[in-house]
CSV table of C-alpha atoms and ligand atoms in Angstrom, one decimal:
chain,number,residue,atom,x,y,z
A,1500,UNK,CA,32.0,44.3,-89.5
A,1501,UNK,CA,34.2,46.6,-87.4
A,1502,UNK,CA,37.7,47.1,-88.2
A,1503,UNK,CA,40.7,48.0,-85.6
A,1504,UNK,CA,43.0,50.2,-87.5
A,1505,UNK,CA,46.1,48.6,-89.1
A,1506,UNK,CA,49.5,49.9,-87.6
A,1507,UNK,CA,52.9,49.3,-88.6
A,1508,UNK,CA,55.7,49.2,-86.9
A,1509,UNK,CA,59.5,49.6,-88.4
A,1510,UNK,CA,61.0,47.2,-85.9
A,1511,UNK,CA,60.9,43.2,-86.5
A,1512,UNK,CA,59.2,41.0,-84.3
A,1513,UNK,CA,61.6,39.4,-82.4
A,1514,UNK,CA,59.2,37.8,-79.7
A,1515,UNK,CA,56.4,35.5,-80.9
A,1516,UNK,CA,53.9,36.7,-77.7
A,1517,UNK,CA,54.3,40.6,-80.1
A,1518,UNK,CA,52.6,41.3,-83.1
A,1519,UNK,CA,53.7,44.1,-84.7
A,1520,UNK,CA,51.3,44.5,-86.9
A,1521,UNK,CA,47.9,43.7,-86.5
A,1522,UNK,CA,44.5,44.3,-87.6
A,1523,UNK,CA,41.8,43.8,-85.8
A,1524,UNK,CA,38.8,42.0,-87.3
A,1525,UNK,CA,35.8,41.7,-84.9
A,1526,UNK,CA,34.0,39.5,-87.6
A,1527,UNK,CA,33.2,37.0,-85.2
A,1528,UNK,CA,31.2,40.0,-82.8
A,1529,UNK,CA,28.7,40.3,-85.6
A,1530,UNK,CA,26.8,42.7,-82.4
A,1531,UNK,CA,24.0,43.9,-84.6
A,1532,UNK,CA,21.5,41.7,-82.5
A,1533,UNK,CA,22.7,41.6,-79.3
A,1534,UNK,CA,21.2,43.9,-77.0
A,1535,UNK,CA,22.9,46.4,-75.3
A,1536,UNK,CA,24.9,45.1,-72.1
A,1537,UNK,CA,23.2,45.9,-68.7
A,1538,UNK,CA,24.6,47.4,-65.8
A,1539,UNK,CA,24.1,43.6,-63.8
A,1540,UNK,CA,25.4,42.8,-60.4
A,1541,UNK,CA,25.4,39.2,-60.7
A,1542,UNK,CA,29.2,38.9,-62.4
A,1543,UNK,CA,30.7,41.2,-59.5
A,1544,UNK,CA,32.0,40.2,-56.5
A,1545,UNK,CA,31.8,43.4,-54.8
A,1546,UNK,CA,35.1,43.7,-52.3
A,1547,UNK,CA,37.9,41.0,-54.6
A,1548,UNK,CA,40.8,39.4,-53.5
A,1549,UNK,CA,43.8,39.8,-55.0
A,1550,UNK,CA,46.4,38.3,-55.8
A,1551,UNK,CA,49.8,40.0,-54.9
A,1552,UNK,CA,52.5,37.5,-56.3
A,1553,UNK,CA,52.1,37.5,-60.7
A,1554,UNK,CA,54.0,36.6,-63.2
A,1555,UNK,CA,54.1,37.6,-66.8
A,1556,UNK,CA,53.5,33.8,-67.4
A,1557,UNK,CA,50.5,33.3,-65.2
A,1558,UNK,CA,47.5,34.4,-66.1
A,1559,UNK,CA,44.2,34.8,-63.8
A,1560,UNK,CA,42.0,31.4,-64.3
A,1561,UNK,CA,39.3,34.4,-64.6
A,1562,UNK,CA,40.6,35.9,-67.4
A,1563,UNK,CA,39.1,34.6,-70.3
A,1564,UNK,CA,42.4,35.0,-72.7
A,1565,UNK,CA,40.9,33.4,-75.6
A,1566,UNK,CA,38.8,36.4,-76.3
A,1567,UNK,CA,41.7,39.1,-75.8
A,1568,UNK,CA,43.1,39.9,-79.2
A,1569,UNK,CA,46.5,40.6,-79.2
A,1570,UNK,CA,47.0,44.5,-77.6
A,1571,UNK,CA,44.9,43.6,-74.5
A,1572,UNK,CA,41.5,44.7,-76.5
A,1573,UNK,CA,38.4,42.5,-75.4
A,1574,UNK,CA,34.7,43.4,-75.8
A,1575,UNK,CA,31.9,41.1,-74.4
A,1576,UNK,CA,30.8,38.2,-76.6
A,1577,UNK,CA,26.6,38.3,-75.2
A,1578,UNK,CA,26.1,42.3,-75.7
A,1579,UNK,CA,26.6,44.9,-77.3
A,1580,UNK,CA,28.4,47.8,-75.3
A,1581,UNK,CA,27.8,51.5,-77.1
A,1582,UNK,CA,31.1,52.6,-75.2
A,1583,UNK,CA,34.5,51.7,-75.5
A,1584,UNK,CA,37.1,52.6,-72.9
A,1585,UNK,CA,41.0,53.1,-72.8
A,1586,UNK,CA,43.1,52.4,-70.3
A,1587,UNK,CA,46.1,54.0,-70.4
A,1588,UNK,CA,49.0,53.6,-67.8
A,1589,UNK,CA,52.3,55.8,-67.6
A,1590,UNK,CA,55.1,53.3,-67.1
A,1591,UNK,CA,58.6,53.1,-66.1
A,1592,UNK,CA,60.7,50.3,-64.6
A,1593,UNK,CA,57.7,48.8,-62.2
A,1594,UNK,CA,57.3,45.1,-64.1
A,1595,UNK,CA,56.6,43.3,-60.8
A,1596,UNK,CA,53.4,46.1,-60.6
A,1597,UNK,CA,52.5,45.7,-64.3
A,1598,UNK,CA,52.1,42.4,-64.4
A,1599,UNK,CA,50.5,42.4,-61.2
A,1600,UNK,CA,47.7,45.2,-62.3
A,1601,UNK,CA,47.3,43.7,-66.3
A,1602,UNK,CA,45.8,40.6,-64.5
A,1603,UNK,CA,43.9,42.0,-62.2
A,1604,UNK,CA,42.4,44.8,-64.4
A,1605,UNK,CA,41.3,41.7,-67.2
A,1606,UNK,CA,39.6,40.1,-64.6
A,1607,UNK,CA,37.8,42.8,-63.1
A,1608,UNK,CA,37.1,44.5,-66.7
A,1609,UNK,CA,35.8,41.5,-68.2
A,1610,UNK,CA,33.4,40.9,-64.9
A,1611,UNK,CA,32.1,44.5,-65.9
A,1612,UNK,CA,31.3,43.5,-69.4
A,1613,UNK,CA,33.1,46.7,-70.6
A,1614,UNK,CA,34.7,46.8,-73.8
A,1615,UNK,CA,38.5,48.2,-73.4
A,1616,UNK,CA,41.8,48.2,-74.6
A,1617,UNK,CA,45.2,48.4,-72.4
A,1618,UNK,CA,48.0,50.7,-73.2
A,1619,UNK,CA,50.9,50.6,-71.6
A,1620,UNK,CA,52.9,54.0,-72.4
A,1621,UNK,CA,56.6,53.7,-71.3
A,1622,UNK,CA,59.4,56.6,-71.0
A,1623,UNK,CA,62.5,55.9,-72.5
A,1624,UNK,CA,66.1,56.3,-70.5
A,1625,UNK,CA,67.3,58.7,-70.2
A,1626,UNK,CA,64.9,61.1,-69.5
A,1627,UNK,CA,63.1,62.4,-66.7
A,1628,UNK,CA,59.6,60.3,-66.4
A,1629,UNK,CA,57.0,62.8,-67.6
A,1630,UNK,CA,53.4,61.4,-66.1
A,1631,UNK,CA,51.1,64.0,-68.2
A,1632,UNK,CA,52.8,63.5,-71.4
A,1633,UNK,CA,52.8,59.8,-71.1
A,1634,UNK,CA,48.9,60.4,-70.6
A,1635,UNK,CA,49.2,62.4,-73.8
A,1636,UNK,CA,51.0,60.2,-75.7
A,1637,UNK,CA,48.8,57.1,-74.5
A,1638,UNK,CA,45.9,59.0,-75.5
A,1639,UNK,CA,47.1,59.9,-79.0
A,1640,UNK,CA,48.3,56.1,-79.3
A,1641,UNK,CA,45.3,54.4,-78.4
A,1642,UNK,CA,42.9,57.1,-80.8
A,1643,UNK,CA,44.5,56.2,-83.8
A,1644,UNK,CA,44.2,52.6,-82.9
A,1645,UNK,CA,40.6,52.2,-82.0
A,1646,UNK,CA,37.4,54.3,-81.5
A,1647,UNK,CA,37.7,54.6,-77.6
A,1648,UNK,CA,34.6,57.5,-76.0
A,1649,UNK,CA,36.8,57.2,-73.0
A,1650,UNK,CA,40.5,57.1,-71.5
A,1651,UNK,CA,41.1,56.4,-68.0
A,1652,UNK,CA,44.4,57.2,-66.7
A,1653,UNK,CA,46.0,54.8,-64.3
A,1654,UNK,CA,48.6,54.4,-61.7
A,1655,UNK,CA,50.3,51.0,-62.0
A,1656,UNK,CA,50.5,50.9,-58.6
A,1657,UNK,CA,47.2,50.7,-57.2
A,1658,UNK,CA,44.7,48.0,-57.7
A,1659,UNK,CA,41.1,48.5,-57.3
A,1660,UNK,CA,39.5,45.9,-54.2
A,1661,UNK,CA,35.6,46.9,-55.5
A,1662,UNK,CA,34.3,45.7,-58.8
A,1663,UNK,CA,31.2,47.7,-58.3
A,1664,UNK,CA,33.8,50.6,-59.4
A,1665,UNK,CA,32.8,50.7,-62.9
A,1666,UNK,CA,35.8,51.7,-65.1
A,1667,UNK,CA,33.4,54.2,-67.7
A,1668,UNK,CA,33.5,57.5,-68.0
A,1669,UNK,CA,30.7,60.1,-66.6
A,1670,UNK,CA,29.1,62.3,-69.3
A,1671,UNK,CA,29.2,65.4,-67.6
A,1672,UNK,CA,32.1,66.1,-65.7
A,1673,UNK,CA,35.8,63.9,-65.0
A,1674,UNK,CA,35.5,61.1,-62.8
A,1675,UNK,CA,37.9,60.4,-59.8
A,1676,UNK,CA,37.7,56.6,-59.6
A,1677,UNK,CA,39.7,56.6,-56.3
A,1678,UNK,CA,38.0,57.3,-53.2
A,1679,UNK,CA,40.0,55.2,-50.7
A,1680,UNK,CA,43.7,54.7,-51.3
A,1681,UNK,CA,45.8,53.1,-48.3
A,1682,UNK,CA,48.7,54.6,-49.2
A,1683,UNK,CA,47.0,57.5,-46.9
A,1684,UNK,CA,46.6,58.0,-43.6
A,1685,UNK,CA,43.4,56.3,-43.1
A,1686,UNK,CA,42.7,55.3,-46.6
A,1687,UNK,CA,41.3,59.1,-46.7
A,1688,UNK,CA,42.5,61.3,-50.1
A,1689,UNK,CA,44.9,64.2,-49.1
A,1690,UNK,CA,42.6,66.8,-49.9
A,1691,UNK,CA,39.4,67.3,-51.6
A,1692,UNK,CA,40.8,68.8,-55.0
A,1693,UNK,CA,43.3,65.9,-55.5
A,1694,UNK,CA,42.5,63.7,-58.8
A,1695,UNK,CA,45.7,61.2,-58.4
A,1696,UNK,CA,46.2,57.6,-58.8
A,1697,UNK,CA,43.1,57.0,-61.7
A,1698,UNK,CA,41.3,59.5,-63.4
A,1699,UNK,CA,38.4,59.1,-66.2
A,1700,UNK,CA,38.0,61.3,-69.3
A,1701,UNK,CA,35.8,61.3,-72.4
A,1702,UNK,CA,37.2,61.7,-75.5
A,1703,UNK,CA,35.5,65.1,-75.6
A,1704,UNK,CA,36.4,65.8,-71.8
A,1705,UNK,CA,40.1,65.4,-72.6
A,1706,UNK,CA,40.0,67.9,-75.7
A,1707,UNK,CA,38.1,70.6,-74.0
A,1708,UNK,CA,40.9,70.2,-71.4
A,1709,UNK,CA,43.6,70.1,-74.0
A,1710,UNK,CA,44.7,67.1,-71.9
A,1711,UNK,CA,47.3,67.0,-69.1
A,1712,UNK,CA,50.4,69.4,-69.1
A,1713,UNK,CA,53.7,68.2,-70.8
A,1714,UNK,CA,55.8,70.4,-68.8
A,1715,UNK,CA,56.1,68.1,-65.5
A,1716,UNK,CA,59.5,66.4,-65.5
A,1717,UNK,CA,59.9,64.4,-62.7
A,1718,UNK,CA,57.5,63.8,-59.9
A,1719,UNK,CA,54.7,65.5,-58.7
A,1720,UNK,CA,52.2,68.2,-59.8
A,1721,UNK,CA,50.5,66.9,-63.1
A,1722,UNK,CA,47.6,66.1,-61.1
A,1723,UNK,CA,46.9,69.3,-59.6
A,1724,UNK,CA,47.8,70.9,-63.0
A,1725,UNK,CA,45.2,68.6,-64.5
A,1726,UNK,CA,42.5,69.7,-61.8
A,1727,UNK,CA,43.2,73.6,-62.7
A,1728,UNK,CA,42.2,72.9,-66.3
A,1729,UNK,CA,39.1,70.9,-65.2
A,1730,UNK,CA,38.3,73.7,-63.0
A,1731,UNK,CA,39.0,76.1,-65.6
A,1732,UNK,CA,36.7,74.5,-67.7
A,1733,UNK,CA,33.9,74.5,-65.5
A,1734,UNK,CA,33.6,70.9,-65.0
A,1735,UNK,CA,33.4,69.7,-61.5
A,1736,UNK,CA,34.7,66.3,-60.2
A,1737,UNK,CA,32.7,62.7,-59.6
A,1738,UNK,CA,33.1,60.2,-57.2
A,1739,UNK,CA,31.7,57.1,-56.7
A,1740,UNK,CA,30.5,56.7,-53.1
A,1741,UNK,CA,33.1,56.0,-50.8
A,1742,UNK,CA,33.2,52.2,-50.0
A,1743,UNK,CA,33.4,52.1,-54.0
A,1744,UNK,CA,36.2,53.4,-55.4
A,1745,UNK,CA,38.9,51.8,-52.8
A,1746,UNK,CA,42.5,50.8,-54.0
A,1747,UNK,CA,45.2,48.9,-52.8
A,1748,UNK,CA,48.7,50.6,-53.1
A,1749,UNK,CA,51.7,48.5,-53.8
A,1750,UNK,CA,54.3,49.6,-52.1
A,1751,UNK,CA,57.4,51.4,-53.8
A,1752,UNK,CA,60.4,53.7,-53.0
A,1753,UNK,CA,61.2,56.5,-54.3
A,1754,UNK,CA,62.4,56.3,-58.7
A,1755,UNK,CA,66.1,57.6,-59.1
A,1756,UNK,CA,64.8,58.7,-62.8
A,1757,UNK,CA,61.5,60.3,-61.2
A,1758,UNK,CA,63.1,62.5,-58.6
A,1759,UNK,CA,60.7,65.4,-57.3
A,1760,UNK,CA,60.2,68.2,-59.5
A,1761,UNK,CA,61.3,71.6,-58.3
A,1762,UNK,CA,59.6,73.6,-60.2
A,1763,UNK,CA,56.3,72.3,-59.6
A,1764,UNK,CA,54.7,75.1,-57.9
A,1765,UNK,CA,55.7,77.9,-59.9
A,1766,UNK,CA,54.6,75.6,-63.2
A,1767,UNK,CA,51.1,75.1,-61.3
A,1768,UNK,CA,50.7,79.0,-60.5
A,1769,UNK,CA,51.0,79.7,-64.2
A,1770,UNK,CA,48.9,76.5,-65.6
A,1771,UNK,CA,45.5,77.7,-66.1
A,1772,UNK,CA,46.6,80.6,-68.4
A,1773,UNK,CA,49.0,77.9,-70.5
A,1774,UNK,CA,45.9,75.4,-70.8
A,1775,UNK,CA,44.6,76.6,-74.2
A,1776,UNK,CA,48.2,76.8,-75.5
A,1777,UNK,CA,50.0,73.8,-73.8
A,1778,UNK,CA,48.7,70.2,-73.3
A,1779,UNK,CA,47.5,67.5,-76.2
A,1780,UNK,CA,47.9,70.8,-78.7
A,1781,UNK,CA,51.5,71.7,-78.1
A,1782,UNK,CA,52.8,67.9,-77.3
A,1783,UNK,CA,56.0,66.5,-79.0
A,1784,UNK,CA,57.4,63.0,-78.7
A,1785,UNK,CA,59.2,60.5,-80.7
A,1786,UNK,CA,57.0,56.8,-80.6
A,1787,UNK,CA,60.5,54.6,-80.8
A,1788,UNK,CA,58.2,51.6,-80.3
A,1789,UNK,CA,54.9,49.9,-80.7
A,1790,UNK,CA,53.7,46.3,-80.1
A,1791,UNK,CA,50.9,44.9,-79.6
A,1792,UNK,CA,51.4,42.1,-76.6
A,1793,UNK,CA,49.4,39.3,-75.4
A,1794,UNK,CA,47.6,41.2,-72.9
A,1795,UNK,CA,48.3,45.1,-73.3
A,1796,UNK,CA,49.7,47.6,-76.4
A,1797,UNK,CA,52.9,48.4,-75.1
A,1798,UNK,CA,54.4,52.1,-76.5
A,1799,UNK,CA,57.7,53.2,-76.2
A,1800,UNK,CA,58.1,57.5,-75.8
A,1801,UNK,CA,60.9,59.4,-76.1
A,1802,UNK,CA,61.3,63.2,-75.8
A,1803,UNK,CA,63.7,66.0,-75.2
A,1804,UNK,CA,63.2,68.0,-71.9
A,1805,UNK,CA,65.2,71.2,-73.2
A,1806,UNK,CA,63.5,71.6,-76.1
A,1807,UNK,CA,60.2,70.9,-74.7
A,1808,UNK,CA,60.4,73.3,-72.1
A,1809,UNK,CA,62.1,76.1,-74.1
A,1810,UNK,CA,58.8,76.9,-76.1
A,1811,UNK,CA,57.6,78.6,-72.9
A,1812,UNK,CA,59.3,81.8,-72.8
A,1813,UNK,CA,56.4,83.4,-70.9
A,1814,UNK,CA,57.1,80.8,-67.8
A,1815,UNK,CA,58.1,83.4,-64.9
A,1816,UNK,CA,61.7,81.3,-65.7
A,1817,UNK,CA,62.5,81.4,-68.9
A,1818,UNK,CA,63.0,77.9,-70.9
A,1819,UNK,CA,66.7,78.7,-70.5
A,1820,UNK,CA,66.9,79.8,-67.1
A,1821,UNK,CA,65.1,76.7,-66.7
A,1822,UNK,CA,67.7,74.5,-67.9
A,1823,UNK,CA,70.3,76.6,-66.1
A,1824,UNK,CA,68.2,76.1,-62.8
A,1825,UNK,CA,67.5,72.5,-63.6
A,1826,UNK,CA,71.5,71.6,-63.7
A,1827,UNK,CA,71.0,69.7,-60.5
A,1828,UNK,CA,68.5,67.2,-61.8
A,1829,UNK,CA,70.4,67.1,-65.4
A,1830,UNK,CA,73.8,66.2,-63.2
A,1831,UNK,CA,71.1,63.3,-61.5
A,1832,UNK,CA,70.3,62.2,-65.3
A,1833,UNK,CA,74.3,62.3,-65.9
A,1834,UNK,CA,74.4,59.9,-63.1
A,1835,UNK,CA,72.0,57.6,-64.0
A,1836,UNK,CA,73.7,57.5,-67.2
A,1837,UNK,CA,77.5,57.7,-65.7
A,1838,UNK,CA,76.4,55.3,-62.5
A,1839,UNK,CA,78.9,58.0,-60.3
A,1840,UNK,CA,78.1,57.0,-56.9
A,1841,UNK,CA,79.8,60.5,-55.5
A,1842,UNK,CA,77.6,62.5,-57.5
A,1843,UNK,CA,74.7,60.7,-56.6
A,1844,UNK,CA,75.3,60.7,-52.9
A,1845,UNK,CA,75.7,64.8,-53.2
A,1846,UNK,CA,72.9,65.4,-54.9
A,1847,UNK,CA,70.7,62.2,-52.4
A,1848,UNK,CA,69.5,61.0,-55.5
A,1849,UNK,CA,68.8,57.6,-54.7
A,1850,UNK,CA,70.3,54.5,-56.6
A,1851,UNK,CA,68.5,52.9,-59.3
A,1852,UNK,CA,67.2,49.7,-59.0
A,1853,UNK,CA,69.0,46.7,-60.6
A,1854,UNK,CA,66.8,46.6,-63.6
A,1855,UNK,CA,67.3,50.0,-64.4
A,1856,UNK,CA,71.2,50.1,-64.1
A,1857,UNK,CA,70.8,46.9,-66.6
A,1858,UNK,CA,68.8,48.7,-69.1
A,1859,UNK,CA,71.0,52.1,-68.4
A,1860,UNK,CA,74.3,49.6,-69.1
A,1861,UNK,CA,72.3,48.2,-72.4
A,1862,UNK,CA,71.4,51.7,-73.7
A,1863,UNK,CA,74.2,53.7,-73.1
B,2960,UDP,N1,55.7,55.7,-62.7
B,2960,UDP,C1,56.4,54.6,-63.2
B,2960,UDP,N2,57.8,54.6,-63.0
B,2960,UDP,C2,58.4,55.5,-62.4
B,2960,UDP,C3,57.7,56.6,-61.9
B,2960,UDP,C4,56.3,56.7,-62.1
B,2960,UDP,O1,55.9,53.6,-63.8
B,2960,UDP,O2,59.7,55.5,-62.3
B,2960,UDP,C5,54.2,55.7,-63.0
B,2960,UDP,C6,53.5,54.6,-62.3
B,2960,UDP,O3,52.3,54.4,-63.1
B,2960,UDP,C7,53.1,55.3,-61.0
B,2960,UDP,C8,52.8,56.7,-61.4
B,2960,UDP,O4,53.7,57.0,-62.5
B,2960,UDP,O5,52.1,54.6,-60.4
B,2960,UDP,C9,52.9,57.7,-60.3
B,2960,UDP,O6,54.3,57.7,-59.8
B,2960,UDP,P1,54.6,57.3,-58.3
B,2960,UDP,O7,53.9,55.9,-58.0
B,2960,UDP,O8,56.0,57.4,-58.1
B,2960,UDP,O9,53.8,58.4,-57.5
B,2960,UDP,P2,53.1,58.4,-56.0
B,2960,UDP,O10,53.1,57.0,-55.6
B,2960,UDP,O11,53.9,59.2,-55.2
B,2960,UDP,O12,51.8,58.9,-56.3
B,2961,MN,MN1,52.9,55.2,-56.4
């Protein structure tokens, strides 16, 4: 019999749908003699519909919920699958979006006959969102839960239309699940070398990387970073063929706590020679929450931008020049904090949405 790990968590349940600690007995997948699952086309749909308008409450029809254990873990009842996979999405203040993706992903993962587990890795206010160290974090998280052999890092804004788009890992090199994304001109990716959106990682893949870069506050530039370690590394990327790996983008503006980093560039000219020393190795965070929901792990980060970024004294700015130079977007976190309209118009930060000014009034 396989066993999840048990976790703990110091807060109290306060929901009933949350268990806060759990442990995971599979007892009833004794799997010793069911044969392996086979890749099989006759559960897919090819090209899905979708549907756009989700609630926390409803649940796909498809979505067998009965054999999800609390944390959003399933694994196929009829075969055996020698892989587990990970899915593990950065999150922030996009709940119409989650619930929207949770379903679909079940739907589709459970079609696949995949055995996977959902994280769901949020930033806490105030702090800038940080889309690598999330990754990290999610990573971390969901190793010391279960025995995943691979994470896939997902936007929770795009949803893929193709169920032949297998959500596993390739043994050789990273895997680029996107191939179409209509939030581009033509469905067609920006350029060749961009990994955005939802990216696939073996266990050993994402250590010989040393993961994604914690240094990207804000938006922008974690991807490419990522890209120069698998480069670095001599990997190469896959695709699935084009007419495969096609997502739908939900549509969004622009995140008042995720405005675009500055320093992106001048971080990405300097990130191959930081890889060995900065990434999963170097990461520091503060897990102020834990619980295992109905359909997904959810996992609460916090971390300090200062202090993160002044351990890099060899960055062309130093960690303090970099706070000095970063006043601008600490004023924006001052506003998002303070709600000072005349600041914010100033410095065109946008306004946050509703939600987030109710959370901002509740945590500050
Ligand atoms: N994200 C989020 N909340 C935010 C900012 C980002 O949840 O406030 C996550 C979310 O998974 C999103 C991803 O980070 O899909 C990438 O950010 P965004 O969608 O803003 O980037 P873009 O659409 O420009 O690629
Ligand atoms: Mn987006």
């Amino acid at each position: 019999m396989e066993t999840f790990k048990t976790f703990m968590s110091t807060e109290k349940n306060k929901n009933s749908d949350v268990l806060q600690q759990e442990t995971i007995h599979w007892s009833s997948y004794t799997d010793k003699d069911l044969a392996l699952c086979k890749k099989t086309i006759r559960h897919l749909h090819g090209r899905m519909n979708t549907s756009l308008d989700v609630k926390a409450t409803d649940y796909d029809k498809q979505i067998v919920l009965a054999d999800i254990k609390y944390g959003g873990i399933y694994r196929p009842r009829d075969c055996k699958q020698k892989d587990s996979v990970a899915i593990v999405i950065p999150y922030r203040d996009r709940i119409e979006h989650l619930n929207i993706l949770i379903n679909h992903l079940h739907a589709m993962l459970q079609r696949q006959k995949l055995y996977y587990g959902i994280y769901v890795v949020e930033m806490s206010l105030p702090v800038q969102f940080n889309r690598g160290l999330l990754a990290n974090a999610g990573f971390m998280t969901a190793q010391s839960i279960g025995t995943y052999s691979c994470y896939i890092i997902h936007d929770v804004d795009l949803l893929p239309l193709n169920d032949f788009n297998e959500y596993k890992c390739s043994p050789n090199n990273p895997k680029h699940l996107v191939t179409k994304n209509s939030k581009f001109k033509n469905d067609a990716l920006p350029y060749t070398d961009y990994i955005g959106g939802v990216l696939a990682l073996t266990t050993e893949q994402y250590y010989r990387v040393n993961g994604f870069s914690n240094l990207y506050f804000g938006w922008g530039g974690e991807d490419d970073d990522m890209h120069l370690r698998i480069k670095a590394r001599n990997f190469t990327i896959v695709r699935n063929a084009e007419h495969i790996g096609v997502y739908l983008a939900l549509p969004h503006n622009g995140d008042s706590s995720n405005p675009p980093n500055p320093y992106r560039d001048l971080l990405l000219q300097q990130g191959a020679y930081r890889m060995n020393v900065e990434g999963l190795s170097s990461i520091s965070y503060i897990r102020k929450s834990l619980e295992f929901r109905q359909l997904y792990t959810w996992v609460l980060i916090d971390c300090v931008e200062s202090e993160i970024m002044s351990h890099y004294s060899n960055l062309r700015i130093s960690g303090k020049d970099y706070i000095k130079k970063n006043k601008i977007r600490t004023h924006s976190k001052h506003y998002v904090k303070n709600s000072n309209l005349h600041v914010a118009s100033k410095l065109r930060v946008n306004r946050p949405s509703r939600l987030l000014r109710r959370q901002i009034v509740r945590r500050t």
